mmCIF file of C-alpha atoms and ligand atoms in Angstrom:
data_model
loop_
_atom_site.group_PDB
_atom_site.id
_atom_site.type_symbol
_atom_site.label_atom_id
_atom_site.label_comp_id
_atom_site.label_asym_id
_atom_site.label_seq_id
_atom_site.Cartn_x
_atom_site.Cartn_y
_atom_site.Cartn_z
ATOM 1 C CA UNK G 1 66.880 -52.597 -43.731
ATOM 2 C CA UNK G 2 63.720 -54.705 -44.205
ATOM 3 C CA UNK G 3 61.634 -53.828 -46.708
ATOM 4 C CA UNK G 4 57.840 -54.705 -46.202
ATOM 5 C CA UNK G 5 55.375 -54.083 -48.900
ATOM 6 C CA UNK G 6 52.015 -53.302 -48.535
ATOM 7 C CA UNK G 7 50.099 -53.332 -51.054
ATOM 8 C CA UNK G 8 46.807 -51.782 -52.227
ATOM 9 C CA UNK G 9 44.428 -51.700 -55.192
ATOM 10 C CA UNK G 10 42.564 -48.379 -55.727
ATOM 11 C CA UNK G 11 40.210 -49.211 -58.006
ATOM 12 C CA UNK G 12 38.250 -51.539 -55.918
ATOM 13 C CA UNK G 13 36.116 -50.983 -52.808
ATOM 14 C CA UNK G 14 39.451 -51.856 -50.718
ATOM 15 C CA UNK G 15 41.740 -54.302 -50.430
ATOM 16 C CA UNK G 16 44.927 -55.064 -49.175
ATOM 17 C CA UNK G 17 47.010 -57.975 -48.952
ATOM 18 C CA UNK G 18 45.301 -60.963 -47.344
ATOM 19 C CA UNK G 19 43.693 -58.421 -44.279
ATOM 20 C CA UNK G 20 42.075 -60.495 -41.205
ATOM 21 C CA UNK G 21 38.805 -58.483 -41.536
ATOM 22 C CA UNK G 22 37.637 -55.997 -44.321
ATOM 23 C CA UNK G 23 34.252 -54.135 -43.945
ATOM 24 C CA UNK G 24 32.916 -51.057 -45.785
ATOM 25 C CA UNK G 25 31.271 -48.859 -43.517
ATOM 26 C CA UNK G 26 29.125 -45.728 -43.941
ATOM 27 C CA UNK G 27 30.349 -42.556 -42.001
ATOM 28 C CA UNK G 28 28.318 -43.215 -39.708
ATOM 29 C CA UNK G 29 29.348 -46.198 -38.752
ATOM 30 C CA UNK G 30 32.767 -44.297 -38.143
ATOM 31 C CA UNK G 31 30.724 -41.547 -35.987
ATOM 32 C CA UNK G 32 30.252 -38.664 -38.490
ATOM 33 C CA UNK G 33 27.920 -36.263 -37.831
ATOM 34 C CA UNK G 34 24.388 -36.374 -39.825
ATOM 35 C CA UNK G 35 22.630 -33.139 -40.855
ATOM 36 C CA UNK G 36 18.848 -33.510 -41.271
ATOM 37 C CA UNK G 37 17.686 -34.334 -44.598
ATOM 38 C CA UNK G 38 21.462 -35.472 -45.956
ATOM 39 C CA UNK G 39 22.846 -38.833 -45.564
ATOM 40 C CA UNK G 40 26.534 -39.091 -43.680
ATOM 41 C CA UNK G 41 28.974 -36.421 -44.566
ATOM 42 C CA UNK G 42 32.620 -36.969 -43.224
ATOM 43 C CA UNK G 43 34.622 -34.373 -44.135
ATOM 44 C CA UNK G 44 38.476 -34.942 -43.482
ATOM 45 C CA UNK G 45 40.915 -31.969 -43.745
ATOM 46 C CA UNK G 46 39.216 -30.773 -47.286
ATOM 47 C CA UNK G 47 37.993 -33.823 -48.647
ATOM 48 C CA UNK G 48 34.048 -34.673 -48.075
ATOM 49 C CA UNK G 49 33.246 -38.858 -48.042
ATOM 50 C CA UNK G 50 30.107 -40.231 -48.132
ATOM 51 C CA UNK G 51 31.400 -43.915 -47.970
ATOM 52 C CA UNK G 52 34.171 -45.299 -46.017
ATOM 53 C CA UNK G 53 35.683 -48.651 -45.883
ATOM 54 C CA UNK G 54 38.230 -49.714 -43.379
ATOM 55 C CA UNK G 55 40.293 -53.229 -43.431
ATOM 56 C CA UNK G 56 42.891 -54.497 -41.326
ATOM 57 C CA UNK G 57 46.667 -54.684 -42.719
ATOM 58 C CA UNK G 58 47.581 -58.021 -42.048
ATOM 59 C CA UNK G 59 51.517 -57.826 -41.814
ATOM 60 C CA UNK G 60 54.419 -58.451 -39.180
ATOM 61 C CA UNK G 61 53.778 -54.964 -38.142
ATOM 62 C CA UNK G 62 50.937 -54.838 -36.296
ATOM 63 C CA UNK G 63 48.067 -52.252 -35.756
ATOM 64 C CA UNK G 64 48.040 -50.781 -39.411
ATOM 65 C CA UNK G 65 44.779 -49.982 -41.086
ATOM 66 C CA UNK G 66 43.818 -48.888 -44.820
ATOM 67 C CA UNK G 67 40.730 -46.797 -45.150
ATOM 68 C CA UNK G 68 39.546 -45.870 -48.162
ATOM 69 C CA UNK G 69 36.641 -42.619 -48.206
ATOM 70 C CA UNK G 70 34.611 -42.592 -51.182
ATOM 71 C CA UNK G 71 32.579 -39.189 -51.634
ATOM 72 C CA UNK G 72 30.864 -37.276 -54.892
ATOM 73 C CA UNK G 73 29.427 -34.179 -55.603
ATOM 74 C CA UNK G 74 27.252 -32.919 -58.599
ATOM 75 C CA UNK G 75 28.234 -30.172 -61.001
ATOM 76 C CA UNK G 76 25.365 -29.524 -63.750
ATOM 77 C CA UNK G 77 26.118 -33.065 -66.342
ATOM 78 C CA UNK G 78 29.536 -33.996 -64.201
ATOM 79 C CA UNK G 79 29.836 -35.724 -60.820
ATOM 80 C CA UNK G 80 32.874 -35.513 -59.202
ATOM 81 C CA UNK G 81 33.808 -38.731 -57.386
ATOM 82 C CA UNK G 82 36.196 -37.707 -54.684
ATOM 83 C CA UNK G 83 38.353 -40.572 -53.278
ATOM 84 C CA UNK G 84 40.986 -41.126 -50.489
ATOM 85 C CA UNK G 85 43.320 -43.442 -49.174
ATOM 86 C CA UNK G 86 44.687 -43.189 -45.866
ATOM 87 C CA UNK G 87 46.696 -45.589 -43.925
ATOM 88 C CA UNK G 88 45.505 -45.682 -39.992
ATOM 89 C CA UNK G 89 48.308 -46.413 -37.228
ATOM 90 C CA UNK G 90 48.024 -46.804 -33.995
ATOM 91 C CA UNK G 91 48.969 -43.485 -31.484
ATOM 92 C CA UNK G 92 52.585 -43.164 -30.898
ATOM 93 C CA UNK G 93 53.055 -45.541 -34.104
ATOM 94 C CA UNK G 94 56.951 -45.503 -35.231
ATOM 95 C CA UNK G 95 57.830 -47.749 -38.226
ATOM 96 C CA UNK G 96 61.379 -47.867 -37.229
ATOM 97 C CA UNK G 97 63.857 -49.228 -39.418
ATOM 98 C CA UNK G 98 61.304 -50.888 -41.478
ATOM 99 C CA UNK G 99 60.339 -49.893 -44.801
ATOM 100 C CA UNK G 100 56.932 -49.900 -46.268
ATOM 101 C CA UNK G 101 55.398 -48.938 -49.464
ATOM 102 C CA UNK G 102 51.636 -49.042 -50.784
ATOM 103 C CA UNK G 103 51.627 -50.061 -54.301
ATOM 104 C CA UNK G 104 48.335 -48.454 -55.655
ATOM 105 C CA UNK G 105 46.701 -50.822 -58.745
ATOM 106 C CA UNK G 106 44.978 -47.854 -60.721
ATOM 107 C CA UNK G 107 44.330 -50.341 -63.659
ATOM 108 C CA UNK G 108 42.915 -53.865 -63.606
ATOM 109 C CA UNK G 109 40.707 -55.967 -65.248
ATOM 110 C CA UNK G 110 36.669 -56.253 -64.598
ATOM 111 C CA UNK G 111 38.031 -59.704 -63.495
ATOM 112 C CA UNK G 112 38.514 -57.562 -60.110
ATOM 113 C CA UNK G 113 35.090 -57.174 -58.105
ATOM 114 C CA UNK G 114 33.222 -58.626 -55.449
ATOM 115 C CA UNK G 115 31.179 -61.381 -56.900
ATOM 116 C CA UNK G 116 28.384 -60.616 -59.558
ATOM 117 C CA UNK G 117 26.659 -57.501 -57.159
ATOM 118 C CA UNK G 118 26.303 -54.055 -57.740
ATOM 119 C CA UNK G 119 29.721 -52.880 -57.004
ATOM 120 C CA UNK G 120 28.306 -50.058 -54.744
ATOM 121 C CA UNK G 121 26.895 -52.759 -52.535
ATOM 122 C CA UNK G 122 29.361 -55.303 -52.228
ATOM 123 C CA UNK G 123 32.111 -55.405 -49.802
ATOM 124 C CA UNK G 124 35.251 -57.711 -49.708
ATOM 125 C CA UNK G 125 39.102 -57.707 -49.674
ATOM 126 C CA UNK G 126 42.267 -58.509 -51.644
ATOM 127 C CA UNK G 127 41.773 -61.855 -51.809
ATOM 128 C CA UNK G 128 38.024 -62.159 -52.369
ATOM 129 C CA UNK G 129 38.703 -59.943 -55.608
ATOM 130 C CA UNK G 130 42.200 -61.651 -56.921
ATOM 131 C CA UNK G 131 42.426 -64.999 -55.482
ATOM 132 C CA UNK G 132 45.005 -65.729 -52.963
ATOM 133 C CA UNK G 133 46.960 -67.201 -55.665
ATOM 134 C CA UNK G 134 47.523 -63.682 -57.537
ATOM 135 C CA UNK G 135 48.056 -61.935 -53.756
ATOM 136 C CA UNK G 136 51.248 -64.376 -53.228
ATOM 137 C CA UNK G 137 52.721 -63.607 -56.514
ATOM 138 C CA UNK G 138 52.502 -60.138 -55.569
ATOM 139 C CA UNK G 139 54.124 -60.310 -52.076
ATOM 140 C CA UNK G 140 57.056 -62.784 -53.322
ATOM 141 C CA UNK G 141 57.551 -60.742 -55.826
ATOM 142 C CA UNK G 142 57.900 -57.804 -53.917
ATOM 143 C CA UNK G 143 59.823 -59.823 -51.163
ATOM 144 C CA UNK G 144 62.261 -60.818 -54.209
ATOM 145 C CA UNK G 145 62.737 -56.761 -55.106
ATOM 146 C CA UNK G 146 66.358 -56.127 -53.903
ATOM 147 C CA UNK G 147 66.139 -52.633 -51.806
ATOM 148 C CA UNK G 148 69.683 -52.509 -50.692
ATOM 149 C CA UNK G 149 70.561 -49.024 -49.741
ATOM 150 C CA UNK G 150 67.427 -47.942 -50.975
ATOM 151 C CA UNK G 151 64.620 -46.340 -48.567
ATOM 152 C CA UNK G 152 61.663 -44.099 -48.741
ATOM 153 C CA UNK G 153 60.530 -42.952 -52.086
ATOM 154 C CA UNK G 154 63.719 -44.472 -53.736
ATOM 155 C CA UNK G 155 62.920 -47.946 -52.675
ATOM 156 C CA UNK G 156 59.370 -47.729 -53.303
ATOM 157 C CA UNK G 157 60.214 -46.323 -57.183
ATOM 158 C CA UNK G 158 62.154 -49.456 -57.617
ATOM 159 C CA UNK G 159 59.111 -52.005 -56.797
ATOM 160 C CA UNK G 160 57.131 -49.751 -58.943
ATOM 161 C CA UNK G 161 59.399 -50.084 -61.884
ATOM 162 C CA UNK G 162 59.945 -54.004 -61.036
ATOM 163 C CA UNK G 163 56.269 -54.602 -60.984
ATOM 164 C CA UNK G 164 55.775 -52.326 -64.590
ATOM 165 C CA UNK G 165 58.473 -53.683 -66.513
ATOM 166 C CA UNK G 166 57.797 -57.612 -65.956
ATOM 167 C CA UNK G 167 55.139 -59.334 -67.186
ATOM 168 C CA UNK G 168 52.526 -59.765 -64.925
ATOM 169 C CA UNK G 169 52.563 -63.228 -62.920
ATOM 170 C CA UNK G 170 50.421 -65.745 -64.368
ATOM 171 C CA UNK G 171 48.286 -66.143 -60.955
ATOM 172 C CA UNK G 172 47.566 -62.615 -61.768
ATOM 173 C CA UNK G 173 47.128 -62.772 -65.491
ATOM 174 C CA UNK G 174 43.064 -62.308 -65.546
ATOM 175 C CA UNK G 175 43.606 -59.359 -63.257
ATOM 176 C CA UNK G 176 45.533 -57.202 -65.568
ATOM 177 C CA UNK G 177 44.789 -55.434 -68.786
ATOM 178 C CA UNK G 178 47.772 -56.439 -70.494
ATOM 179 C CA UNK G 179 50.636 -58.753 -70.338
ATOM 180 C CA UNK G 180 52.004 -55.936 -68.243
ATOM 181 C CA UNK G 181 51.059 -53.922 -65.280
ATOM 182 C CA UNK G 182 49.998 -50.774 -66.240
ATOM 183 C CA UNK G 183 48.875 -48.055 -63.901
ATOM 184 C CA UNK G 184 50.948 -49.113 -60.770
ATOM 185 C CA UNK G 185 51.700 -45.834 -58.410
ATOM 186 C CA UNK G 186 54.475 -46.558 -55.496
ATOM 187 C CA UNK G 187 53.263 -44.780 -52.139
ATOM 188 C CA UNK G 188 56.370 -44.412 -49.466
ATOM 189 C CA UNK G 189 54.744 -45.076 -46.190
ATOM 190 C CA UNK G 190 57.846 -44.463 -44.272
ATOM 191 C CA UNK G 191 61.427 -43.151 -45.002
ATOM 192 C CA UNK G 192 61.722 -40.230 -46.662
ATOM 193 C CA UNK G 193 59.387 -38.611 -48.767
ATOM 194 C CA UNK G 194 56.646 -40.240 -47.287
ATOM 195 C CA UNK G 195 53.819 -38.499 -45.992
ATOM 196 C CA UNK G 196 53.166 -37.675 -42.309
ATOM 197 C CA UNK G 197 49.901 -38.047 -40.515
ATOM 198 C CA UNK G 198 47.195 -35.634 -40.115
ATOM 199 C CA UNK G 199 48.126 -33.139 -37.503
ATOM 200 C CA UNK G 200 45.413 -31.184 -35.047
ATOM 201 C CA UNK G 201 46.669 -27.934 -36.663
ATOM 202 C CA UNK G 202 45.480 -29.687 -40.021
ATOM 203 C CA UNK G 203 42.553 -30.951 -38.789
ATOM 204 C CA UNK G 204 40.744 -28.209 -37.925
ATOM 205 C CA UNK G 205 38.222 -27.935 -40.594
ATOM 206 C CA UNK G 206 37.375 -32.678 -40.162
ATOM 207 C CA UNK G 207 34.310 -32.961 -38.873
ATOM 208 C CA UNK G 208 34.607 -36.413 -38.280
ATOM 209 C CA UNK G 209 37.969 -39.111 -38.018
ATOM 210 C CA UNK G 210 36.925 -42.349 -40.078
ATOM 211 C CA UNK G 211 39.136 -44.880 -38.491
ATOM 212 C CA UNK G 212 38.526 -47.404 -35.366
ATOM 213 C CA UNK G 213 40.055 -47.446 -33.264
ATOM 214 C CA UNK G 214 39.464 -43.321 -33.059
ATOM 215 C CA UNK G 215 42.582 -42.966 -31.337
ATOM 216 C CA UNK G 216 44.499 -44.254 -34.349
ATOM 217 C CA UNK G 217 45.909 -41.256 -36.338
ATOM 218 C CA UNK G 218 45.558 -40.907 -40.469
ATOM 219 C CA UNK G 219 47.820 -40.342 -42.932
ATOM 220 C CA UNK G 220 46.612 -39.483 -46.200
ATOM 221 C CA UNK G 221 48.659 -41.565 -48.839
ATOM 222 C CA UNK G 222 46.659 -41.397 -51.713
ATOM 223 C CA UNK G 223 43.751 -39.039 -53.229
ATOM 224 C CA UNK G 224 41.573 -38.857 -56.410
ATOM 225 C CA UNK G 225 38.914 -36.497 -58.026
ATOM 226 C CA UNK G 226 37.546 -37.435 -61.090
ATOM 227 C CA UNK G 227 35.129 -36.367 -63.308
ATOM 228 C CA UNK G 228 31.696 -38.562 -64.147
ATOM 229 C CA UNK G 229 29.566 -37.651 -66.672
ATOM 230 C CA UNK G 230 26.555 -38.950 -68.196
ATOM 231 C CA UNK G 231 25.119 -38.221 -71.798
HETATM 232 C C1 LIG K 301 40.307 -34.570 -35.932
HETATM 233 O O1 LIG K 301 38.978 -34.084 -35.847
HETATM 234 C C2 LIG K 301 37.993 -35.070 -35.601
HETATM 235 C C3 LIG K 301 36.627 -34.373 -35.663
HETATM 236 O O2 LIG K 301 36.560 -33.327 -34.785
HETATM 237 C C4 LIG K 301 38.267 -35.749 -34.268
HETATM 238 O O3 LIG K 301 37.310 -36.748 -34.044
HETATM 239 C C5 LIG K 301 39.663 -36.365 -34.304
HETATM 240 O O4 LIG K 301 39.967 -36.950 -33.068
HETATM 241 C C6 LIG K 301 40.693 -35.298 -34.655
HETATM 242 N N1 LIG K 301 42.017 -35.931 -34.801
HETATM 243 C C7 LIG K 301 43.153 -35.280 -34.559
HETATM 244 C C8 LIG K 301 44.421 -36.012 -34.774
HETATM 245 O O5 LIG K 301 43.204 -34.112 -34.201
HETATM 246 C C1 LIG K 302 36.827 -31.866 -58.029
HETATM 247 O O1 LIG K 302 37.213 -31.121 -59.172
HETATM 248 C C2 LIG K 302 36.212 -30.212 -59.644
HETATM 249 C C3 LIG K 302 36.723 -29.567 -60.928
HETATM 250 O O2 LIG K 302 38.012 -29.092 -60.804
HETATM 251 C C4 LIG K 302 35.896 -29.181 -58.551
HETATM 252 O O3 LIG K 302 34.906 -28.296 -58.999
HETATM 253 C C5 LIG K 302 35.431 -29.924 -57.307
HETATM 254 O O4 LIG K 302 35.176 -28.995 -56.282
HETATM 255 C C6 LIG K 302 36.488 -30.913 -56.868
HETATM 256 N N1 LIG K 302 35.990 -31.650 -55.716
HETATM 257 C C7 LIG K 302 36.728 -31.824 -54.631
HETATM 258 C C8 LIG K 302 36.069 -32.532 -53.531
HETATM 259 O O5 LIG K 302 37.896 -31.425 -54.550
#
């Protein structure tokens, strides 16, 4: 079986391994409805985003998207910063016999940001943020992960551990905290275990489907909601 790795870093804007195109959108770029007097709400399944960015997966296996939905919400001191990750495939999508995993970077360095701008403003991908040089460390060493017999979640636990328990490549050495990863959550995208696409019975409550092409269906691999506060 051929394993492919996708990889993803959550804790900036988006990003994904060397995409063709990257571009942070508002909702309503992505066609969600706009109430008067709010700015864009896009509420998918029972998460509400304000903020959506959408980049092209640049793999062998064509027609994947990441999207990551950014949304918040005050609570008296606290806002709540609501965030999703969803992988976009085309209609009719079938990965086959091929594997794929989304390994989610929860903790890196400042090193990891968009230029000097306000991070709310800026927009880039993978490689803007970590140099291509720390992006190929990454993908050999995923490619060098044997997977033998190993699919799904299994497989995908095994990069995990491979990519926790080694130091961190020195292309990627800024990027990190520590001499180690730390913070690194395996996603199965296919095999079992892994999560299956939003269905119409599900989607009942969306008002709005943040992925172009809109025929592409979304599968939600990763979600957050954390707390803000301010003294
Ligand atoms: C989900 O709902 C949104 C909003 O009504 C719609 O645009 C989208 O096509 C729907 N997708 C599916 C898979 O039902
Ligand atoms: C986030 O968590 C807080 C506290 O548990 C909750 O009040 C809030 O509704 C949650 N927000 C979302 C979007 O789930």
């Amino acid at each position: 079986m051929s394993q492919r790795t996708l990889l993803v870093l959550s804790s900036v804007v988006l990003a994904t391994i060397a995409p063709t195109s990257a571009k942070i959108l508002s909702c309503a770029d992505v066609g969600c409805p706009i109430t008067a007097g709010t700015t864009a709400t896009c509420t998918v399944v029972d998460h509400s985003f304000s903020a959506v960015g959408v980049a092209a997966i640049d793999s062998s296996v064509k027609g994947l998207s990441w999207v990551k939905a950014v949304g918040g919400e005050r609570q008296g001191a606290n806002d709540f910063l609501d965030q999703g990750i969803y992988l976009g495939r085309p209609d009719g999508f079938d990965f086959g016999s091929t594997g794929a995993c989304a390994l989610l970077f929860t903790q890196v360095s400042d090193m990891v940001r968009f230029g000097d701008l306000d991070p709310k403003g800026t927009e880039g991908v993978c490689s803007d943020a970590m140099t291509n040089a720390c992006i190929s460390a990454l993908t050999d060493r995923a490619k060098k992960v044997d997977l033998k017999g190993l699919s799904g979640t299994a497989a995908c636990a095994k990069l995990q551990s491979d990519f926790s328990n080694n130091p961190v490549d020195s292309a990627c050495a800024a990027f990190a905290q520590a001499s180690k990863w730390a913070g690194i959550e395996a996603r199965a995208l296919s095999g079992t275990g892994s999560p299956t696409p939003i269905s119409t019975t599900q989607n009942t409550t969306s008002t709005c489907w943040p992925i172009l092409p809109k025929t592409d269906d979304l599968t939600l691999v990763d979600s957050s909601n954390s707390t803000v506060s301010y003294l």
